[in-house]
Amino acid sequence: MSAIPNAATANGGPKAKPTPAPKVPYQLTPEQIARQEARKKLKARKAAEKKDEPLRSKEQIEKGKFLLRTWVDLQQGSQDRQPDDAVRVMSWNILAQTLIRRDLFPGSDCLKWTDREQMLISELDAYAADIICLQEVDRLESLIPHIPTHKVTKAKGHRKRHGLVILHRDALFEKLAEKTIYLDELEPRDSATEAEAEGKPPAWKRGGTRETKNIGLLACLKRKNGKGGVIVCTTHTFWHPMYLYERTRQLGLLLRETARFRKAGGWEDWPCIMAGDFNTQPFEPSYTLLRNPTSPLSPTQIADIQNSSVIHSSVINVRSPIQLDNSSSGTPEFVSPNSKPSDLSDDEEGDREGEAETEQGGSRDAGLMKGCRRATEQDGLLSIDELRALFAQSGIEPGCLLSLYDSCSGIERADGKDPLEGRSLESRRSETEQNEKKEILGSGEPNYTSYTPLWHLTLDYIFLLPPATRPDSPPKVIRYLLPHQVSDLEPGLPRKGISASDHVIVAGDILLHE
């Protein structure tokens, strides 16, 4: 007996709706669960760290207001990585109070320490970096209580009233070793034979042009989660714009000594970070040779080096290297987690630091800067080829040293926007140069990192070096701090509500190991 159709079906009416299947609750994948747990741990850790910070009054918080910048995610893996895989690195020249002169920062409303202190504290805290490199630090005791989560490594040049600081997050890293590099005292010629050096004065071996008292500071940081470690180097090289030779010599020595420090400690599987105020613009020969010693130098760059190869009378003040375990001539000093960093500065009397050249006495040739004379063979200044060889002594493969910001310029952002939103050095090129589409080394650097009424410059960088054992595997940038719009920096820094220094922060999140 056949089934009798219901009236609705028989008459062509609507069919009965099928019963919907029961909803299955969404299940997180193991990777998503792991990321979720990592985020919870990170949030809990930051909350716990905040409890150790001293409370600030409403007045202090108000004084500490500054212009907060945006973090930019890159397409290369920032969305599918656990937060604790990335390390946030930051570098900032915070402007030593001892160097402030009103004629250098005309119109600034933010030159007194009482105006600057809370802004510095707020900006250091806001970006929550794991590794912080600071330059021109002369009031560290005022800042440290507000960064209780970090351990300090510090050093000063001879008789200087300000110095370098590396801060590392104690929950993430253990410091294995540190070293101070006295750039004036180092000898750049590895290949000089005894015959070549025979009868030459110590100054010939150093090949320097003057006393600068500039240093580099190194720290070896081991990750507490067992995922390797990193060598961190910060520096503040010689400031005078006319001394390109000296700055090029210093950067070559800095790169070489960083590589030697890593090799001496047996950490060649670890990458290096070089961050600081290099006082070098991307079009200068020092930047070109640091990025790639085999890169050709333009006739202008060669002339700049040759014209600045002059001797300042202060060169006679350069001393022989200090014979300490932590000296530039020694091996890395291994330290326990409870060790106190040594302060190697000596007599601070007579510190002649300043932004104006001073007459030091001695003969002066026509057309040269104050206190300078032309170099002779006995001064031992390096030729262009010898400067190239100095950079090559690091053993870093040509082209393997990357700049954090410049390397981002060709990478697609997660939101699809222009990488630096027109805030790169490329924006300073003429329209004709931009239309030529010629790739220029360093064109992806921030448009400015130091901006005052008297100068607008790009001087601060974070450079990334791959492990010596894997030169094709440099640290990967997954996020960076977007540079300021120029309009935000006008009419110049320091400025209340913007930034307490004449330099701005450079920062990014990187994956040290794949």
Short mmCIF file of C-alpha atoms in Angstrom, two decimals:
data_model
loop_
_atom_site.label_atom_id
_atom_site.label_comp_id
_atom_site.label_asym_id
_atom_site.label_seq_id
_atom_site.Cartn_x
_atom_site.Cartn_y
_atom_site.Cartn_z
CA MET A 1 0.00 0.00 0.00
CA SER A 2 1.59 3.24 -1.11
CA ALA A 3 1.97 6.20 1.21
CA ILE A 4 -0.66 8.87 0.93
CA PRO A 5 0.95 12.25 0.28
CA ASN A 6 -0.08 15.07 2.59
CA ALA A 7 -2.26 17.73 1.18
CA ALA A 8 0.44 20.37 1.00
CA THR A 9 2.72 18.13 -1.03
CA ALA A 10 -0.02 16.84 -3.23
CA ASN A 11 -1.17 20.35 -4.07
CA GLY A 12 2.39 21.59 -4.82
CA GLY A 13 2.71 23.43 -1.51
CA PRO A 14 5.99 24.03 0.36
CA LYS A 15 7.96 21.02 1.48
CA ALA A 16 8.67 20.41 5.14
CA LYS A 17 12.01 21.93 6.31
CA PRO A 18 14.66 19.37 7.32
CA THR A 19 15.60 19.29 10.97
CA PRO A 20 18.91 21.24 11.39
CA ALA A 21 21.91 19.27 12.62
CA PRO A 22 22.98 20.08 16.17
CA LYS A 23 25.69 22.77 16.36
CA VAL A 24 29.18 21.50 17.16
CA PRO A 25 31.06 23.91 19.44
CA TYR A 26 34.16 25.43 17.82
CA GLN A 27 37.35 23.72 18.91
CA LEU A 28 40.60 25.66 19.17
CA THR A 29 43.61 24.07 17.56
CA PRO A 30 46.59 23.18 19.79
CA GLU A 31 48.53 26.08 18.23
CA GLN A 32 45.72 28.54 19.02
CA ILE A 33 45.50 27.26 22.58
CA ALA A 34 49.26 27.68 22.99
CA ARG A 35 49.10 31.26 21.70
CA GLN A 36 46.19 32.00 24.02
CA GLU A 37 48.10 30.68 27.02
CA ALA A 38 51.19 32.64 26.02
CA ARG A 39 49.14 35.84 25.84
CA LYS A 40 47.68 35.17 29.28
CA LYS A 41 51.14 34.58 30.74
CA LEU A 42 52.46 37.75 29.11
CA LYS A 43 49.55 39.79 30.47
CA ALA A 44 50.01 38.31 33.95
CA ARG A 45 53.74 38.99 33.86
CA LYS A 46 53.26 42.62 32.87
CA ALA A 47 50.63 43.08 35.59
CA ALA A 48 53.02 41.64 38.19
CA GLU A 49 55.86 43.84 36.97
CA LYS A 50 53.71 46.97 37.27
CA LYS A 51 53.25 46.32 41.00
CA ASP A 52 56.97 46.92 41.56
CA GLU A 53 56.96 50.36 39.94
CA PRO A 54 56.71 53.42 42.20
CA LEU A 55 53.37 55.18 42.09
CA ARG A 56 53.29 58.49 40.24
CA SER A 57 51.14 61.43 41.24
CA LYS A 58 48.54 62.96 38.94
CA GLU A 59 50.87 65.91 38.44
CA GLN A 60 53.72 63.60 37.41
CA ILE A 61 51.47 61.70 35.02
CA GLU A 62 50.31 64.98 33.50
CA LYS A 63 53.91 66.15 33.09
CA GLY A 64 54.77 62.82 31.50
CA LYS A 65 52.43 63.15 28.53
CA PHE A 66 54.09 62.60 25.13
CA LEU A 67 53.06 61.75 21.57
CA LEU A 68 52.41 58.00 21.45
CA ARG A 69 53.40 56.28 18.21
CA THR A 70 51.85 53.32 16.38
CA TRP A 71 53.19 49.77 16.07
CA VAL A 72 53.04 48.32 12.56
CA ASP A 73 52.67 44.58 11.90
CA LEU A 74 54.42 43.11 8.90
CA GLN A 75 53.03 40.34 6.75
CA GLN A 76 55.95 38.01 7.41
CA GLY A 77 54.58 35.94 10.24
CA SER A 78 53.56 38.47 12.88
CA GLN A 79 50.04 37.04 13.12
CA ASP A 80 50.91 33.38 13.59
CA ARG A 81 53.68 33.68 16.20
CA GLN A 82 53.37 33.37 19.93
CA PRO A 83 54.06 36.67 21.70
CA ASP A 84 56.98 35.24 23.66
CA ASP A 85 58.78 34.25 20.44
CA ALA A 86 59.47 37.90 19.62
CA VAL A 87 61.88 40.24 21.40
CA ARG A 88 61.18 43.97 21.46
CA VAL A 89 64.32 46.06 20.96
CA MET A 90 64.51 49.81 21.45
CA SER A 91 67.24 52.43 21.14
CA TRP A 92 67.11 56.05 22.27
CA ASN A 93 69.51 58.91 22.79
CA ILE A 94 67.75 60.52 25.73
CA LEU A 95 69.82 63.77 25.65
CA ALA A 96 72.16 64.20 28.60
CA GLN A 97 71.10 67.05 30.85
CA THR A 98 74.74 68.09 31.11
CA LEU A 99 74.85 68.79 27.35
CA ILE A 100 71.78 71.00 27.16
CA ARG A 101 72.39 74.59 26.12
CA ARG A 102 69.55 76.89 25.26
CA ASP A 103 71.28 78.20 22.12
CA LEU A 104 71.29 74.64 20.72
CA PHE A 105 67.53 74.24 21.18
CA PRO A 106 66.04 77.71 20.61
CA GLY A 107 62.37 77.95 21.48
CA SER A 108 62.23 74.62 23.32
CA ASP A 109 59.86 74.51 26.30
CA CYS A 110 61.36 71.30 27.63
CA LEU A 111 64.99 71.79 28.67
CA LYS A 112 64.86 71.67 32.48
CA TRP A 113 65.14 68.26 34.13
CA THR A 114 61.93 68.90 36.06
CA ASP A 115 60.13 69.15 32.70
CA ARG A 116 61.92 66.25 31.02
CA GLU A 117 62.11 63.57 33.72
CA GLN A 118 58.47 62.42 33.72
CA MET A 119 58.26 62.44 29.92
CA LEU A 120 61.34 60.21 29.68
CA ILE A 121 59.86 57.81 32.24
CA SER A 122 56.51 57.67 30.44
CA GLU A 123 57.99 57.05 27.01
CA LEU A 124 60.40 54.37 28.23
CA ASP A 125 57.51 52.60 29.93
CA ALA A 126 54.95 52.93 27.14
CA TYR A 127 56.74 50.82 24.54
CA ALA A 128 57.57 47.94 26.92
CA ALA A 129 60.83 46.91 25.26
CA ASP A 130 62.66 43.78 26.38
CA ILE A 131 66.08 45.15 25.39
CA ILE A 132 66.67 48.89 25.74
CA CYS A 133 69.80 50.67 24.49
CA LEU A 134 70.26 54.21 25.79
CA GLN A 135 72.82 56.87 24.98
CA GLU A 136 73.73 60.15 26.71
CA VAL A 137 72.59 58.84 30.10
CA ASP A 138 73.63 61.04 33.01
CA ARG A 139 70.72 60.68 35.48
CA LEU A 140 70.17 56.95 35.49
CA GLU A 141 69.28 56.95 39.19
CA SER A 142 66.09 58.89 38.37
CA LEU A 143 64.96 56.39 35.72
CA ILE A 144 65.90 52.99 37.16
CA PRO A 145 63.20 52.88 39.90
CA HIS A 146 60.60 53.04 37.12
CA ILE A 147 62.11 50.10 35.24
CA PRO A 148 62.34 47.49 38.04
CA THR A 149 61.79 44.69 35.54
CA HIS A 150 65.17 45.22 33.86
CA LYS A 151 68.81 44.67 34.80
CA VAL A 152 71.41 47.31 33.98
CA THR A 153 74.72 47.22 32.10
CA LYS A 154 76.45 50.60 31.87
CA ALA A 155 79.74 52.26 30.95
CA LYS A 156 81.26 55.70 30.34
CA GLY A 157 84.19 56.96 28.33
CA HIS A 158 87.17 58.47 30.14
CA ARG A 159 86.18 61.61 32.08
CA LYS A 160 82.74 61.73 30.45
CA ARG A 161 79.72 62.82 32.46
CA HIS A 162 77.27 60.66 30.53
CA GLY A 163 77.41 57.18 29.13
CA LEU A 164 75.78 54.13 27.57
CA VAL A 165 73.24 51.78 29.12
CA ILE A 166 71.84 48.40 28.08
CA LEU A 167 68.72 47.29 29.95
CA HIS A 168 67.44 43.72 29.60
CA ARG A 169 64.21 42.24 30.92
CA ASP A 170 65.21 40.01 33.82
CA ALA A 171 62.33 37.57 33.27
CA LEU A 172 63.57 36.81 29.76
CA PHE A 173 67.36 37.08 29.81
CA GLU A 174 70.40 36.23 31.88
CA LYS A 175 73.55 38.26 31.27
CA LEU A 176 76.58 36.04 30.69
CA ALA A 177 79.22 38.66 29.90
CA GLU A 178 79.84 42.32 29.18
CA LYS A 179 82.61 44.37 27.64
CA THR A 180 83.46 48.02 27.12
CA ILE A 181 85.18 49.03 23.88
CA TYR A 182 87.38 52.13 24.06
CA LEU A 183 87.34 53.22 20.44
CA ASP A 184 90.19 55.76 20.67
CA GLU A 185 92.64 53.12 21.88
CA LEU A 186 92.08 50.25 19.45
CA GLU A 187 94.47 49.38 16.63
CA PRO A 188 92.64 48.84 13.34
CA ARG A 189 95.42 47.13 11.35
CA ASP A 190 95.32 43.39 11.90
CA SER A 191 97.61 42.76 8.96
CA ALA A 192 100.41 45.17 9.92
CA THR A 193 103.70 43.29 10.01
CA GLU A 194 106.41 43.87 12.60
CA ALA A 195 108.51 45.48 9.89
CA GLU A 196 105.71 47.91 9.02
CA ALA A 197 105.13 48.81 12.66
CA GLU A 198 108.82 49.03 13.59
CA GLY A 199 109.79 52.51 14.67
CA LYS A 200 106.26 53.80 14.35
CA PRO A 201 104.73 55.75 17.27
CA PRO A 202 101.68 54.35 19.12
CA ALA A 203 99.51 56.88 17.29
CA TRP A 204 100.39 55.22 13.96
CA LYS A 205 99.08 51.89 15.23
CA ARG A 206 95.79 53.46 16.31
CA GLY A 207 95.25 55.49 13.15
CA GLY A 208 92.97 57.96 14.93
CA THR A 209 92.55 61.67 14.33
CA ARG A 210 91.69 62.96 17.80
CA GLU A 211 90.56 62.08 21.32
CA THR A 212 86.82 61.42 21.23
CA LYS A 213 86.26 59.43 24.45
CA ASN A 214 83.64 57.43 22.54
CA ILE A 215 82.96 53.83 23.51
CA GLY A 216 80.90 50.82 22.61
CA LEU A 217 79.14 48.63 25.18
CA LEU A 218 78.55 44.90 24.67
CA ALA A 219 76.37 42.44 26.58
CA CYS A 220 75.80 38.75 25.98
CA LEU A 221 72.23 37.80 26.91
CA LYS A 222 71.08 34.20 27.21
CA ARG A 223 67.34 33.52 26.91
CA LYS A 224 65.89 31.89 30.01
CA ASN A 225 63.48 29.81 27.94
CA GLY A 226 66.41 27.92 26.44
CA LYS A 227 66.02 29.37 22.95
CA GLY A 228 69.58 30.59 22.48
CA GLY A 229 70.56 34.18 23.08
CA VAL A 230 71.80 37.40 21.53
CA ILE A 231 74.81 39.73 21.59
CA VAL A 232 73.77 43.36 22.12
CA CYS A 233 76.00 46.31 21.26
CA THR A 234 75.21 49.97 21.75
CA THR A 235 77.32 53.01 20.95
CA HIS A 236 77.39 56.76 20.50
CA THR A 237 80.02 57.60 17.90
CA PHE A 238 81.76 60.93 17.34
CA TRP A 239 79.28 63.71 16.68
CA HIS A 240 81.15 66.30 14.60
CA PRO A 241 79.76 66.31 11.04
CA MET A 242 83.16 67.13 9.53
CA TYR A 243 84.96 64.11 11.02
CA LEU A 244 83.75 61.42 8.61
CA TYR A 245 87.08 59.59 8.65
CA GLU A 246 87.02 59.21 12.44
CA ARG A 247 83.41 58.04 12.45
CA THR A 248 84.14 55.48 9.71
CA ARG A 249 87.13 54.18 11.69
CA GLN A 250 84.99 53.90 14.83
CA LEU A 251 82.20 51.95 13.13
CA GLY A 252 84.69 49.54 11.56
CA LEU A 253 86.22 48.88 14.98
CA LEU A 254 82.81 48.50 16.58
CA LEU A 255 81.74 45.87 14.05
CA ARG A 256 85.02 43.98 14.39
CA GLU A 257 84.97 43.99 18.19
CA THR A 258 81.34 42.84 18.30
CA ALA A 259 82.21 39.85 16.11
CA ARG A 260 85.32 39.07 18.20
CA PHE A 261 83.34 39.25 21.44
CA ARG A 262 80.85 36.75 20.07
CA LYS A 263 83.58 34.41 18.85
CA ALA A 264 85.62 34.59 22.07
CA GLY A 265 82.62 33.50 24.12
CA GLY A 266 81.63 30.65 21.82
CA TRP A 267 78.30 32.27 20.89
CA GLU A 268 78.65 32.15 17.11
CA ASP A 269 75.24 30.47 16.82
CA TRP A 270 73.64 33.63 18.21
CA PRO A 271 72.74 36.79 16.28
CA CYS A 272 73.91 40.29 17.17
CA ILE A 273 72.03 43.55 17.56
CA MET A 274 73.90 46.84 17.12
CA ALA A 275 71.75 49.77 18.19
CA GLY A 276 72.48 53.36 19.06
CA ASP A 277 73.22 56.88 17.94
CA PHE A 278 75.73 56.33 15.15
CA ASN A 279 75.86 60.04 14.23
CA THR A 280 75.93 58.83 10.64
CA GLN A 281 73.51 59.58 7.83
CA PRO A 282 72.67 56.89 5.25
CA PHE A 283 74.47 58.70 2.43
CA GLU A 284 77.77 58.83 4.34
CA PRO A 285 80.61 56.36 3.63
CA SER A 286 80.52 55.03 7.19
CA TYR A 287 76.95 53.78 6.69
CA THR A 288 77.75 52.31 3.27
CA LEU A 289 80.79 50.36 4.50
CA LEU A 290 78.99 49.15 7.62
CA ARG A 291 76.15 47.71 5.54
CA ASN A 292 78.51 46.21 2.95
CA PRO A 293 82.32 46.74 2.89
CA THR A 294 82.43 45.74 -0.78
CA SER A 295 79.97 48.45 -1.86
CA PRO A 296 81.50 51.06 -4.16
CA LEU A 297 81.96 54.51 -2.67
CA SER A 298 80.98 57.54 -4.71
CA PRO A 299 83.59 60.20 -5.55
CA THR A 300 81.86 62.47 -3.02
CA GLN A 301 82.11 59.85 -0.26
CA ILE A 302 85.80 59.28 -1.00
CA ALA A 303 86.46 63.02 -0.96
CA ASP A 304 84.60 63.35 2.36
CA ILE A 305 86.89 60.77 3.96
CA GLN A 306 90.04 62.30 2.53
CA ASN A 307 89.08 65.86 3.47
CA SER A 308 88.36 64.80 7.06
CA SER A 309 91.65 62.90 7.43
CA VAL A 310 93.20 65.64 9.58
CA ILE A 311 94.79 65.51 13.02
CA HIS A 312 93.32 67.35 15.99
CA SER A 313 95.64 68.43 18.79
CA SER A 314 93.63 66.38 21.32
CA VAL A 315 95.04 63.16 19.81
CA ILE A 316 97.99 63.40 22.22
CA ASN A 317 95.58 62.74 25.10
CA VAL A 318 94.68 59.25 23.90
CA ARG A 319 95.99 56.75 26.42
CA SER A 320 97.17 53.18 26.05
CA PRO A 321 94.47 50.54 26.53
CA ILE A 322 93.41 49.88 30.14
CA GLN A 323 94.65 46.44 31.13
CA LEU A 324 91.53 45.04 32.77
CA ASP A 325 89.59 41.86 32.08
CA ASN A 326 86.81 44.04 30.76
CA SER A 327 89.11 46.13 28.56
CA SER A 328 88.95 46.32 24.81
CA SER A 329 92.10 44.22 24.56
CA GLY A 330 90.86 41.40 26.79
CA THR A 331 88.43 38.53 26.53
CA PRO A 332 84.78 38.83 27.60
CA GLU A 333 84.26 39.30 31.32
CA PHE A 334 81.89 36.61 32.57
CA VAL A 335 79.57 37.77 35.30
CA SER A 336 77.10 36.19 37.65
CA PRO A 337 73.48 37.34 37.64
CA ASN A 338 74.12 39.19 40.92
CA SER A 339 77.20 41.06 39.73
CA LYS A 340 77.09 44.84 39.72
CA PRO A 341 78.16 46.43 36.43
CA SER A 342 81.42 48.29 36.79
CA ASP A 343 81.66 51.99 36.08
CA LEU A 344 84.96 52.48 34.29
CA SER A 345 84.79 56.24 34.06
CA ASP A 346 87.61 57.96 35.91
CA ASP A 347 88.20 61.65 36.44
CA GLU A 348 85.21 63.58 35.16
CA GLU A 349 86.94 66.89 35.73
CA GLY A 350 87.88 68.61 32.53
CA ASP A 351 85.28 66.80 30.45
CA ARG A 352 85.23 68.91 27.31
CA GLU A 353 82.08 67.33 25.87
CA GLY A 354 79.98 69.76 23.88
CA GLU A 355 78.53 70.51 20.50
CA ALA A 356 80.88 73.39 19.71
CA GLU A 357 84.46 72.86 18.56
CA THR A 358 86.95 74.43 20.96
CA GLU A 359 90.44 75.69 20.32
CA GLN A 360 92.86 73.15 21.78
CA GLY A 361 96.07 74.93 20.91
CA GLY A 362 98.71 73.76 18.46
CA SER A 363 99.35 74.90 14.92
CA ARG A 364 96.49 75.37 12.53
CA ASP A 365 96.76 75.05 8.76
CA ALA A 366 94.82 77.44 6.58
CA GLY A 367 91.44 76.06 5.57
CA LEU A 368 91.35 73.47 8.36
CA MET A 369 89.16 73.27 11.44
CA LYS A 370 90.31 74.73 14.75
CA GLY A 371 93.13 72.88 16.44
CA CYS A 372 93.81 70.74 13.35
CA ARG A 373 96.78 70.06 11.10
CA ARG A 374 97.28 67.96 8.01
CA ALA A 375 98.06 64.29 8.58
CA THR A 376 101.51 62.85 7.92
CA GLU A 377 102.65 59.27 7.38
CA GLN A 378 103.59 59.04 11.06
CA ASP A 379 99.93 59.55 12.02
CA GLY A 380 99.03 56.24 10.41
CA LEU A 381 95.61 57.20 9.06
CA LEU A 382 93.98 54.43 7.08
CA SER A 383 93.54 54.52 3.32
CA ILE A 384 90.18 53.76 1.71
CA ASP A 385 91.29 50.17 1.06
CA GLU A 386 92.46 49.81 4.67
CA LEU A 387 89.11 51.08 5.93
CA ARG A 388 87.37 48.45 3.80
CA ALA A 389 89.69 45.82 5.23
CA LEU A 390 88.84 46.97 8.76
CA PHE A 391 85.12 46.34 8.21
CA ALA A 392 85.93 43.00 6.58
CA GLN A 393 87.85 41.88 9.70
CA SER A 394 84.48 41.20 11.33
CA GLY A 395 84.02 38.17 9.09
CA ILE A 396 80.42 39.23 8.40
CA GLU A 397 79.42 38.19 4.89
CA PRO A 398 79.00 41.26 2.63
CA GLY A 399 75.41 42.44 2.58
CA CYS A 400 74.33 40.26 5.53
CA LEU A 401 74.13 43.12 8.03
CA LEU A 402 70.56 44.42 7.92
CA SER A 403 68.95 47.60 9.19
CA LEU A 404 65.69 47.04 11.05
CA TYR A 405 63.84 49.89 9.35
CA ASP A 406 65.48 49.71 5.94
CA SER A 407 64.72 45.98 5.71
CA CYS A 408 61.01 46.72 6.28
CA SER A 409 60.68 49.06 3.32
CA GLY A 410 60.16 46.23 0.83
CA ILE A 411 57.93 44.02 3.01
CA GLU A 412 54.16 44.07 2.78
CA ARG A 413 52.37 45.28 5.89
CA ALA A 414 49.66 43.15 7.43
CA ASP A 415 47.16 45.94 6.72
CA GLY A 416 48.36 46.40 3.14
CA LYS A 417 49.47 50.04 3.60
CA ASP A 418 52.74 51.59 2.47
CA PRO A 419 55.46 50.21 4.82
CA LEU A 420 56.52 53.53 6.38
CA GLU A 421 53.57 55.64 5.20
CA GLY A 422 55.85 58.09 3.44
CA ARG A 423 57.89 58.67 6.61
CA SER A 424 61.13 57.15 5.32
CA LEU A 425 64.30 58.74 4.00
CA GLU A 426 62.88 58.11 0.53
CA SER A 427 60.42 60.96 1.17
CA ARG A 428 63.35 63.40 1.41
CA ARG A 429 64.55 62.62 -2.11
CA SER A 430 63.59 64.92 -4.95
CA GLU A 431 60.67 64.02 -7.20
CA THR A 432 63.11 63.39 -10.07
CA GLU A 433 65.16 60.98 -7.95
CA GLN A 434 62.02 59.14 -6.85
CA ASN A 435 60.80 58.82 -10.44
CA GLU A 436 64.09 57.20 -11.43
CA LYS A 437 63.15 54.30 -9.13
CA LYS A 438 66.84 53.86 -8.33
CA GLU A 439 67.32 51.76 -5.24
CA ILE A 440 69.48 53.61 -2.73
CA LEU A 441 71.01 51.92 0.30
CA GLY A 442 69.28 53.20 3.43
CA SER A 443 66.33 54.82 1.67
CA GLY A 444 63.99 52.89 3.99
CA GLU A 445 65.44 54.43 7.16
CA PRO A 446 63.20 56.84 9.12
CA ASN A 447 63.00 60.28 7.56
CA TYR A 448 64.42 61.85 10.72
CA THR A 449 65.57 60.53 14.08
CA SER A 450 66.91 63.84 15.42
CA TYR A 451 64.84 66.95 14.79
CA THR A 452 65.54 70.38 16.27
CA PRO A 453 65.18 73.97 15.03
CA LEU A 454 68.85 73.80 13.95
CA TRP A 455 69.16 70.33 12.39
CA HIS A 456 67.01 67.58 10.89
CA LEU A 457 68.95 64.31 10.60
CA THR A 458 68.72 60.52 10.50
CA LEU A 459 71.37 59.27 12.95
CA ASP A 460 69.89 56.39 14.98
CA TYR A 461 69.64 52.78 13.85
CA ILE A 462 69.10 49.19 14.87
CA PHE A 463 71.32 46.84 12.86
CA LEU A 464 70.85 43.07 12.83
CA LEU A 465 73.68 40.58 12.28
CA PRO A 466 73.02 36.90 11.55
CA PRO A 467 74.69 34.08 13.47
CA ALA A 468 78.23 33.47 12.21
CA THR A 469 77.30 29.83 11.60
CA ARG A 470 74.21 30.78 9.56
CA PRO A 471 74.97 34.00 7.65
CA ASP A 472 71.81 33.63 5.56
CA SER A 473 69.52 33.59 8.63
CA PRO A 474 69.39 37.09 10.15
CA PRO A 475 66.84 37.99 12.83
CA LYS A 476 63.43 38.61 11.26
CA VAL A 477 61.55 41.85 11.84
CA ILE A 478 57.83 41.29 12.46
CA ARG A 479 56.79 44.66 13.89
CA TYR A 480 58.24 48.15 14.11
CA LEU A 481 57.49 51.52 15.65
CA LEU A 482 56.20 53.86 12.96
CA PRO A 483 58.29 57.05 12.58
CA HIS A 484 56.77 60.41 13.40
CA GLN A 485 55.13 62.60 10.82
CA VAL A 486 57.36 65.61 10.24
CA SER A 487 54.50 67.95 11.16
CA ASP A 488 54.43 66.39 14.64
CA LEU A 489 58.09 67.29 15.18
CA GLU A 490 57.81 70.95 14.19
CA PRO A 491 59.22 73.37 15.18
CA GLY A 492 61.73 71.06 16.84
CA LEU A 493 62.54 68.85 19.81
CA PRO A 494 62.63 68.63 22.81
CA ARG A 495 58.99 69.66 23.08
CA LYS A 496 56.38 69.18 25.83
CA GLY A 497 53.72 66.70 24.83
CA ILE A 498 55.91 65.30 22.03
CA SER A 499 59.30 64.06 23.28
CA ALA A 500 61.79 65.02 25.99
CA SER A 501 64.86 64.41 23.80
CA ASP A 502 66.18 65.85 20.56
CA HIS A 503 66.26 62.25 19.27
CA VAL A 504 63.30 59.92 18.80
CA ILE A 505 63.04 56.24 19.63
CA VAL A 506 63.77 53.55 17.05
CA ALA A 507 62.26 50.16 17.93
CA GLY A 508 60.94 46.88 16.60
CA ASP A 509 59.93 43.31 17.43
CA ILE A 510 62.26 40.67 16.04
CA LEU A 511 62.49 36.89 15.98
CA LEU A 512 66.02 36.02 17.03
CA HIS A 513 65.80 32.39 15.94
CA GLU A 514 63.60 30.66 13.41
#
